[in-house]
Amino acid sequence: MTLRISWHEASARRLERQFLANPAKAGRDVASVVSAMLGAHAQVLSAAEVSVGVRTVGVTRADVRAALWGDRSLVKTHGPRGTVHLLPAHELPLWCAALTAIPTGPSPFAPGARMTEEQAAQVVAAIGEALDGVCLTVDELSEEVVARTGPWAGDRVMPAFQDMWPRWRQVMLPHSLKGMGGPPRPASRVPCASDRTAAAR
C-alpha cells in the first residue's frame, strides 16, 4: 500500500520539524535547532541570528554568536546552494560529503578570470599559512594571500553583488566543501584565540 501525503500535510510536517509551528523550548542548544533547519542561511549573519532566534524560546543573537565563536558548536561555511550557512560542527563531514557529491557544471567565470590548478593550490596553501593561529578580516586575508602568491591573485575579476572580488576568492567554495576552507570573518572582528575560520586544515 502506497502512503499518500498531501501538500498540506507535507508543509505541516516541515513547519513542525523546523520549529516554525511551535518554537523549540527554552534551554535547547542552538546547534540542534540549526540541525533541524538543515542549516541557517548566513550570507548576512544577522539573518541567521534571527532565523534561529524565532525558532527557539529565549535564544538571542548573543547565544548564536556564542555557539559560533565561543563553544564552536556551529561552523560558518559554504553550504546548500553554495552560499554561506551556519551548520552544526558535528555534521560538517556529512555536509561536505553530500555537497561534493553534487555534479558541478562548467566554471561560471570568464576564461580570463579563472585560475589554474597550480594557482588554486598556491592560494589554499597561502590561506592556511596566513591564518595559522591568527584572526584576519577578509581584506587582511586578501593582502596576505597576494603577498604569498603574487599580484595575479588580487586581480578584481570576479563579479560579486555590486562589486568585484579578487581572483583568489574563487577557491573558497570548492575547497571549503572539501573541508579545507570556509569564509573568512567579516570586516568587523569578533574576539578569538586562534581562529582558522577561512582555512581549517
Coordinates of N, CA and C in Angstrom, one line a residue:
M1 N 0.8 -1.2 0.0 CA 0.0 0.0 0.0 C 0.9 1.3 0.0
T2 N 0.6 2.2 -0.9 CA 1.4 3.4 -1.0 C 0.8 4.5 -0.1
L3 N 1.6 5.0 0.7 CA 1.2 6.1 1.6 C 1.1 7.4 0.8
R4 N 0.0 8.0 0.8 CA -0.2 9.3 0.1 C -0.2 10.5 1.1
I5 N 0.6 11.4 0.8 CA 0.7 12.6 1.7 C 0.4 13.9 0.8
S6 N -0.5 14.7 1.3 CA -0.9 15.9 0.6 C 0.1 17.0 0.8
W7 N 0.1 18.0 0.0 CA 1.0 19.1 0.1 C 0.8 19.8 1.5
H8 N -0.5 19.8 1.9 CA -0.8 20.5 3.2 C -0.1 19.7 4.3
E9 N -0.2 18.4 4.3 CA 0.4 17.5 5.3 C 2.0 17.7 5.3
A10 N 2.5 17.7 4.1 CA 4.0 17.9 3.9 C 4.4 19.2 4.5
S11 N 3.7 20.3 4.2 CA 4.0 21.6 4.7 C 3.9 21.7 6.2
A12 N 2.8 21.0 6.8 CA 2.6 21.0 8.2 C 3.8 20.3 8.9
R13 N 4.3 19.2 8.3 CA 5.4 18.4 8.9 C 6.6 19.3 8.8
R14 N 6.9 20.0 7.8 CA 8.0 20.8 7.7 C 8.0 22.0 8.7
L15 N 6.8 22.6 8.9 CA 6.7 23.7 9.8 C 6.9 23.2 11.3
E16 N 6.5 22.0 11.5 CA 6.7 21.4 12.9 C 8.1 21.0 13.0
R17 N 8.7 20.3 12.1 CA 10.1 19.8 12.1 C 11.1 20.9 12.3
Q18 N 10.8 22.1 11.7 CA 11.8 23.2 11.7 C 11.4 24.3 12.8
F19 N 10.6 23.9 13.7 CA 10.2 24.8 14.8 C 9.6 26.1 14.4
L20 N 8.8 26.1 13.3 CA 8.1 27.3 12.9 C 6.7 27.2 13.4
A21 N 6.1 26.0 13.5 CA 4.8 25.9 14.1 C 4.8 26.1 15.6
N22 N 5.8 25.5 16.3 CA 6.0 25.7 17.7 C 7.5 25.8 18.0
P23 N 7.9 26.9 18.5 CA 9.3 27.1 18.7 C 9.9 26.1 19.7
A24 N 11.2 25.8 19.6 CA 11.8 24.9 20.5 C 11.8 25.4 21.9
K25 N 11.7 24.6 22.9 CA 11.6 25.0 24.3 C 12.9 25.7 24.7
A26 N 12.8 26.6 25.7 CA 14.0 27.3 26.3 C 14.9 26.2 26.8
G27 N 16.2 26.5 26.6 CA 17.2 25.6 27.0 C 17.8 24.7 26.0
R28 N 17.1 24.6 24.9 CA 17.6 23.7 23.8 C 18.8 24.3 23.2
D29 N 19.8 23.5 22.9 CA 21.1 24.1 22.4 C 20.9 24.5 20.9
V30 N 21.6 25.6 20.6 CA 21.4 26.3 19.3 C 21.8 25.3 18.2
A31 N 22.8 24.5 18.3 CA 23.3 23.7 17.2 C 22.2 22.6 16.8
S32 N 21.4 22.1 17.8 CA 20.4 21.2 17.5 C 19.2 21.8 16.7
V33 N 19.0 23.1 17.0 CA 18.0 23.8 16.2 C 18.4 24.0 14.8
V34 N 19.7 24.4 14.6 CA 20.3 24.6 13.3 C 20.3 23.3 12.5
S35 N 20.5 22.2 13.2 CA 20.5 20.9 12.6 C 19.1 20.6 12.0
A36 N 18.1 20.9 12.8 CA 16.7 20.7 12.4 C 16.3 21.5 11.2
M37 N 16.9 22.7 11.1 CA 16.7 23.6 10.0 C 17.4 23.2 8.7
L38 N 18.3 22.3 8.8 CA 19.2 21.9 7.7 C 20.1 23.1 7.4
G39 N 20.6 23.8 8.4 CA 21.5 24.9 8.2 C 20.7 26.2 8.2
A40 N 21.4 27.2 8.7 CA 20.8 28.6 8.8 C 21.5 29.5 7.8
H41 N 20.8 30.0 6.8 CA 21.4 30.9 5.8 C 22.1 32.1 6.5
A42 N 23.4 32.3 6.2 CA 24.1 33.3 6.9 C 25.0 34.2 6.0
Q43 N 24.5 34.5 4.8 CA 25.2 35.4 3.9 C 25.3 36.7 4.7
V44 N 24.3 37.1 5.4 CA 24.3 38.2 6.4 C 24.1 37.5 7.8
L45 N 25.1 37.6 8.7 CA 25.0 36.8 9.9 C 23.7 37.2 10.7
S46 N 23.3 38.4 10.7 CA 22.1 38.8 11.5 C 20.9 38.1 11.0
A47 N 20.8 37.7 9.7 CA 19.7 36.9 9.2 C 19.7 35.6 9.8
A48 N 20.8 34.9 10.0 CA 20.9 33.6 10.7 C 20.5 33.8 12.1
E49 N 21.0 34.8 12.8 CA 20.6 35.0 14.2 C 19.1 35.1 14.4
V50 N 18.5 35.8 13.5 CA 17.0 36.0 13.5 C 16.3 34.7 13.3
S51 N 16.8 34.0 12.2 CA 16.1 32.7 11.8 C 16.2 31.7 12.9
V52 N 17.3 31.6 13.7 CA 17.5 30.7 14.8 C 16.7 31.2 16.0
G53 N 16.7 32.5 16.2 CA 16.0 33.1 17.4 C 14.5 32.9 17.3
V54 N 13.9 33.0 16.2 CA 12.4 32.9 16.1 C 12.0 31.5 16.3
R55 N 12.9 30.5 16.2 CA 12.6 29.1 16.3 C 12.8 28.6 17.7
T56 N 13.4 29.4 18.6 CA 13.8 28.9 19.9 C 13.4 29.9 21.0
V57 N 12.7 29.5 22.0 CA 12.3 30.3 23.1 C 13.5 30.8 23.8
G58 N 13.6 32.1 24.0 CA 14.7 32.7 24.8 C 16.1 32.8 24.2
V59 N 16.2 32.4 22.9 CA 17.5 32.5 22.3 C 17.7 33.9 21.7
T60 N 18.9 34.5 22.0 CA 19.2 35.8 21.4 C 20.4 35.7 20.4
R61 N 20.7 36.8 19.8 CA 21.8 36.8 18.8 C 23.1 36.5 19.6
A62 N 23.2 36.8 20.8 CA 24.4 36.5 21.6 C 24.6 35.0 21.7
D63 N 23.5 34.3 21.9 CA 23.6 32.8 22.0 C 24.1 32.2 20.7
V64 N 23.6 32.7 19.6 CA 24.0 32.2 18.3 C 25.5 32.5 18.1
R65 N 25.9 33.7 18.4 CA 27.3 34.1 18.3 C 28.2 33.2 19.2
A66 N 27.7 33.0 20.4 CA 28.5 32.1 21.4 C 28.7 30.7 20.8
A67 N 27.6 30.2 20.2 CA 27.7 28.9 19.6 C 28.7 28.9 18.4
L68 N 28.8 30.0 17.7 CA 29.7 30.1 16.5 C 31.1 30.4 16.9
W69 N 31.3 31.4 17.7 CA 32.7 31.9 18.0 C 33.2 31.4 19.4
G70 N 32.3 31.0 20.3 CA 32.7 30.5 21.6 C 32.9 29.1 21.7
D71 N 31.8 28.3 21.9 CA 32.0 26.9 22.1 C 32.2 26.1 20.7
R72 N 32.0 26.8 19.6 CA 32.3 26.3 18.3 C 31.4 25.1 18.0
S73 N 30.2 25.1 18.5 CA 29.2 24.0 18.1 C 28.6 24.3 16.8
L74 N 28.8 25.5 16.2 CA 28.4 25.9 14.9 C 29.6 26.3 14.1
V75 N 29.5 26.1 12.8 CA 30.5 26.4 11.8 C 29.9 27.3 10.7
K76 N 30.6 28.4 10.4 CA 30.1 29.3 9.3 C 30.9 28.9 8.1
T77 N 30.3 28.4 7.1 CA 31.0 27.9 5.8 C 30.0 27.9 4.7
H78 N 30.5 27.5 3.5 CA 29.6 27.4 2.4 C 28.7 26.1 2.5
G79 N 27.5 26.3 2.3 CA 26.5 25.2 2.5 C 25.6 25.0 1.3
P80 N 24.4 24.7 1.5 CA 23.4 24.5 0.4 C 23.4 25.7 -0.6
R81 N 23.3 25.4 -1.9 CA 23.3 26.4 -2.9 C 24.6 27.1 -3.1
G82 N 25.6 26.7 -2.3 CA 26.9 27.3 -2.4 C 27.0 28.6 -1.7
T83 N 26.0 28.9 -0.9 CA 26.0 30.2 -0.1 C 26.4 29.9 1.3
V84 N 26.7 31.0 2.0 CA 27.2 30.9 3.4 C 26.1 30.5 4.3
H85 N 26.4 29.5 5.1 CA 25.4 29.0 6.1 C 26.1 28.7 7.5
L86 N 25.3 28.7 8.5 CA 25.7 28.1 9.8 C 25.3 26.7 9.8
L87 N 26.2 25.8 10.1 CA 26.0 24.4 10.2 C 26.5 23.8 11.5
P88 N 25.9 22.8 12.0 CA 26.4 22.2 13.3 C 27.8 21.6 13.0
A89 N 28.7 21.9 13.9 CA 30.1 21.4 13.7 C 30.2 19.9 13.6
H90 N 29.4 19.2 14.4 CA 29.5 17.7 14.3 C 28.9 17.1 13.0
E91 N 28.1 18.0 12.3 CA 27.6 17.5 11.0 C 28.4 17.9 9.8
L92 N 29.5 18.7 10.0 CA 30.3 19.2 8.9 C 30.8 18.1 7.9
P93 N 31.3 17.0 8.4 CA 31.7 15.9 7.5 C 30.6 15.4 6.6
L94 N 29.4 15.3 7.2 CA 28.2 14.9 6.4 C 27.9 15.9 5.3
W95 N 27.9 17.1 5.7 CA 27.6 18.2 4.7 C 28.6 18.2 3.6
C96 N 29.9 18.1 4.0 CA 30.9 18.2 2.9 C 30.8 17.0 2.0
A97 N 30.5 15.8 2.5 CA 30.4 14.7 1.7 C 29.2 14.8 0.7
A98 N 28.1 15.3 1.3 CA 26.9 15.4 0.5 C 27.0 16.5 -0.6
L99 N 27.6 17.6 -0.3 CA 27.6 18.7 -1.2 C 28.7 18.5 -2.3
T100 N 29.7 17.8 -2.0 CA 30.7 17.5 -3.0 C 30.3 16.4 -4.0
A101 N 29.2 15.7 -3.6 CA 28.7 14.6 -4.5 C 27.8 15.2 -5.5
I102 N 27.4 16.5 -5.4 CA 26.5 17.1 -6.4 C 27.4 17.4 -7.6
P103 N 26.9 17.0 -8.8 CA 27.7 17.3 -10.0 C 27.9 18.8 -10.3
T104 N 29.0 19.2 -10.7 CA 29.3 20.6 -11.0 C 29.4 20.8 -12.5
G105 N 28.9 22.0 -12.9 CA 29.0 22.3 -14.3 C 30.2 23.0 -14.6
P106 N 30.3 23.6 -15.8 CA 31.5 24.4 -16.2 C 31.7 25.6 -15.3
S107 N 32.9 26.1 -15.2 CA 33.2 27.2 -14.4 C 32.3 28.4 -14.8
P108 N 31.8 29.1 -13.8 CA 30.9 30.3 -14.1 C 31.8 31.5 -14.5
F109 N 33.1 31.4 -14.3 CA 33.9 32.6 -14.5 C 34.4 32.7 -16.0
A110 N 34.6 33.9 -16.5 CA 35.2 34.1 -17.8 C 36.6 33.5 -17.9
P111 N 37.0 33.0 -19.0 CA 38.3 32.3 -19.1 C 39.5 33.2 -18.5
G112 N 39.4 34.5 -18.7 CA 40.5 35.3 -18.2 C 40.5 35.5 -16.7
A113 N 39.4 35.1 -16.1 CA 39.3 35.2 -14.6 C 39.7 34.0 -13.9
R114 N 39.7 32.8 -14.6 CA 39.9 31.5 -13.9 C 41.4 31.4 -13.5
M115 N 41.5 30.4 -12.5 CA 42.9 30.0 -12.1 C 43.2 28.6 -12.5
T116 N 44.5 28.4 -12.7 CA 44.9 27.0 -13.0 C 44.9 26.2 -11.7
E117 N 45.0 24.9 -11.8 CA 45.0 24.0 -10.6 C 46.2 24.4 -9.7
E118 N 47.3 24.7 -10.3 CA 48.5 25.1 -9.6 C 48.3 26.4 -8.8
Q119 N 47.7 27.4 -9.4 CA 47.4 28.6 -8.7 C 46.4 28.4 -7.6
A120 N 45.4 27.6 -7.8 CA 44.4 27.3 -6.7 C 45.1 26.6 -5.5
A121 N 46.1 25.7 -5.8 CA 46.8 25.0 -4.8 C 47.7 26.0 -4.0
Q122 N 48.2 27.0 -4.7 CA 49.0 28.0 -4.0 C 48.2 28.9 -3.1
V123 N 47.0 29.2 -3.6 CA 46.1 30.0 -2.8 C 45.6 29.3 -1.5
V124 N 45.3 28.0 -1.7 CA 44.9 27.2 -0.5 C 46.0 27.2 0.5
A125 N 47.2 26.9 0.1 CA 48.3 26.9 1.0 C 48.6 28.2 1.6
A126 N 48.4 29.3 0.9 CA 48.6 30.6 1.4 C 47.6 31.0 2.5
I127 N 46.3 30.6 2.3 CA 45.3 30.8 3.3 C 45.6 30.1 4.6
G128 N 46.0 28.8 4.5 CA 46.4 28.1 5.6 C 47.5 28.7 6.4
E129 N 48.6 29.2 5.7 CA 49.7 29.8 6.4 C 49.3 31.1 7.0
A130 N 48.5 31.9 6.3 CA 48.1 33.3 6.8 C 47.2 33.2 8.0
L131 N 46.4 32.1 8.2 CA 45.5 32.0 9.3 C 46.0 31.1 10.4
D132 N 47.3 30.8 10.4 CA 47.8 29.9 11.4 C 47.9 30.6 12.7
G133 N 46.9 30.4 13.5 CA 46.9 31.0 14.9 C 46.5 32.4 15.0
V134 N 46.0 33.1 13.9 CA 45.6 34.5 14.0 C 44.2 34.6 13.4
C135 N 43.6 35.8 13.7 CA 42.3 36.2 13.1 C 42.5 37.3 12.1
L136 N 41.9 37.1 10.9 CA 42.1 38.2 9.9 C 40.7 38.5 9.3
T137 N 40.5 39.7 8.9 CA 39.4 40.1 8.2 C 39.5 39.6 6.7
V138 N 38.5 39.7 5.9 CA 38.6 39.4 4.5 C 39.7 40.2 3.8
D139 N 39.7 41.5 4.1 CA 40.7 42.4 3.4 C 42.1 42.0 3.9
E140 N 42.3 41.8 5.1 CA 43.6 41.4 5.6 C 44.1 40.1 5.0
L141 N 43.1 39.1 4.9 CA 43.5 37.8 4.4 C 43.8 38.0 2.9
S142 N 43.1 38.9 2.2 CA 43.4 39.1 0.8 C 44.8 39.6 0.6
E143 N 45.3 40.6 1.5 CA 46.6 41.1 1.4 C 47.6 40.0 1.6
E144 N 47.4 39.1 2.6 CA 48.3 38.0 2.9 C 48.4 37.0 1.7
V145 N 47.2 36.7 1.1 CA 47.2 35.7 0.0 C 48.0 36.3 -1.1
V146 N 47.8 37.6 -1.5 CA 48.5 38.2 -2.6 C 50.0 38.2 -2.3
A147 N 50.4 38.6 -1.1 CA 51.8 38.6 -0.7 C 52.5 37.3 -0.9
R148 N 51.7 36.2 -0.6 CA 52.3 34.9 -0.6 C 52.2 34.2 -2.0
T149 N 51.4 34.7 -2.9 CA 51.3 34.1 -4.2 C 51.7 35.0 -5.4
G150 N 51.2 36.2 -5.4 CA 51.5 37.1 -6.5 C 50.4 38.0 -6.8
P151 N 50.6 39.1 -7.5 CA 49.6 40.1 -7.9 C 48.4 39.5 -8.6
W152 N 48.6 38.4 -9.4 CA 47.5 37.8 -10.1 C 46.4 37.4 -9.2
A153 N 46.7 37.0 -8.0 CA 45.7 36.5 -7.0 C 44.7 37.7 -6.6
G154 N 45.2 38.9 -6.7 CA 44.5 40.1 -6.2 C 43.7 40.8 -7.3
D155 N 43.8 40.3 -8.6 CA 43.1 40.9 -9.7 C 41.6 40.9 -9.4
R156 N 40.9 42.0 -9.5 CA 39.5 42.0 -9.2 C 38.7 41.6 -10.5
V157 N 38.5 40.4 -10.6 CA 37.9 39.8 -11.9 C 36.6 39.0 -11.6
M158 N 36.2 38.9 -10.4 CA 35.0 38.1 -10.0 C 33.8 39.0 -9.7
P159 N 32.8 39.0 -10.5 CA 31.6 39.8 -10.2 C 31.0 39.3 -8.8
A160 N 30.7 40.2 -8.0 CA 30.2 39.9 -6.6 C 29.3 41.0 -6.1
F161 N 28.0 40.7 -6.2 CA 27.0 41.7 -5.8 C 27.2 42.9 -6.6
Q162 N 27.5 44.0 -5.9 CA 27.7 45.3 -6.7 C 29.2 45.7 -6.7
D163 N 30.0 44.7 -6.6 CA 31.5 44.9 -6.5 C 32.2 43.9 -7.3
M164 N 33.5 43.9 -7.3 CA 34.3 42.8 -7.9 C 35.2 42.3 -6.8
W165 N 35.3 41.0 -6.7 CA 36.2 40.3 -5.8 C 37.5 39.9 -6.4
P166 N 38.6 39.8 -5.6 CA 39.9 39.3 -6.1 C 39.8 37.9 -6.6
R167 N 40.6 37.6 -7.6 CA 40.7 36.3 -8.2 C 40.8 35.1 -7.2
W168 N 41.6 35.3 -6.1 CA 41.8 34.2 -5.2 C 40.6 33.6 -4.6
R169 N 39.5 34.5 -4.5 CA 38.3 34.0 -3.7 C 37.5 33.0 -4.4
Q170 N 37.8 32.7 -5.7 CA 37.0 31.6 -6.3 C 37.4 30.2 -5.8
V171 N 38.5 30.1 -5.0 CA 38.8 28.8 -4.4 C 37.9 28.5 -3.1
M172 N 37.3 29.5 -2.6 CA 36.6 29.4 -1.3 C 35.5 28.3 -1.3
L173 N 34.7 28.4 -2.3 CA 33.6 27.4 -2.3 C 34.0 26.0 -2.6
P174 N 34.7 25.7 -3.6 CA 35.0 24.3 -3.8 C 35.9 23.7 -2.8
H175 N 36.9 24.5 -2.2 CA 37.8 23.9 -1.2 C 37.1 23.9 0.2
S176 N 36.2 24.7 0.4 CA 35.5 24.6 1.7 C 34.7 23.4 1.8
L177 N 34.1 23.0 0.6 CA 33.3 21.8 0.6 C 34.1 20.5 0.7
K178 N 35.4 20.7 0.5 CA 36.3 19.5 0.7 C 36.9 19.5 2.1
G179 N 36.3 20.4 3.0 CA 36.8 20.5 4.4 C 38.1 21.3 4.5
M180 N 38.4 22.0 3.5 CA 39.7 22.8 3.5 C 39.6 24.3 3.7
G181 N 38.3 24.7 3.8 CA 38.2 26.2 4.0 C 36.8 26.6 4.3
G182 N 36.6 27.9 4.4 CA 35.3 28.4 4.6 C 35.4 29.9 4.6
P183 N 34.4 30.7 4.7 CA 34.5 32.1 4.5 C 35.2 32.8 5.7
P184 N 36.1 33.7 5.4 CA 36.8 34.4 6.5 C 35.8 35.3 7.3
R185 N 36.3 35.8 8.4 CA 35.5 36.7 9.2 C 35.1 38.0 8.4
P186 N 34.0 38.6 8.7 CA 33.6 39.8 8.1 C 34.6 40.9 8.4
A187 N 34.3 42.1 7.9 CA 35.2 43.2 8.1 C 35.4 43.6 9.6
S188 N 34.3 43.4 10.4 CA 34.4 43.7 11.8 C 34.8 42.4 12.5
R189 N 35.8 42.4 13.3 CA 36.3 41.3 14.0 C 35.4 40.9 15.2
V190 N 35.4 39.6 15.5 CA 34.9 39.1 16.8 C 36.1 38.5 17.5
P191 N 36.3 38.9 18.8 CA 37.5 38.4 19.5 C 37.6 36.9 19.5
C192 N 38.8 36.4 19.3 CA 39.0 34.9 19.3 C 40.4 34.6 19.8
A193 N 40.7 33.4 20.0 CA 42.1 33.0 20.4 C 42.9 32.6 19.2
S194 N 42.6 31.5 18.6 CA 43.4 31.1 17.4 C 42.4 30.5 16.4
D195 N 41.7 31.4 15.7 CA 40.7 31.1 14.8 C 41.3 30.8 13.4
R196 N 40.8 29.8 12.7 CA 41.3 29.5 11.4 C 40.0 29.3 10.5
T197 N 39.1 30.3 10.7 CA 37.8 30.2 10.0 C 37.9 29.9 8.5
A198 N 38.9 30.6 7.9 CA 38.9 30.6 6.4 C 39.7 29.4 5.9
A199 N 40.4 28.7 6.8 CA 41.2 27.5 6.3 C 41.4 26.5 7.4
A200 N 40.5 25.7 7.7 CA 40.6 24.7 8.7 C 41.2 23.5 8.0
R201 N 42.5 23.2 8.3 CA 43.2 22.1 7.6 C 43.2 20.8 8.5

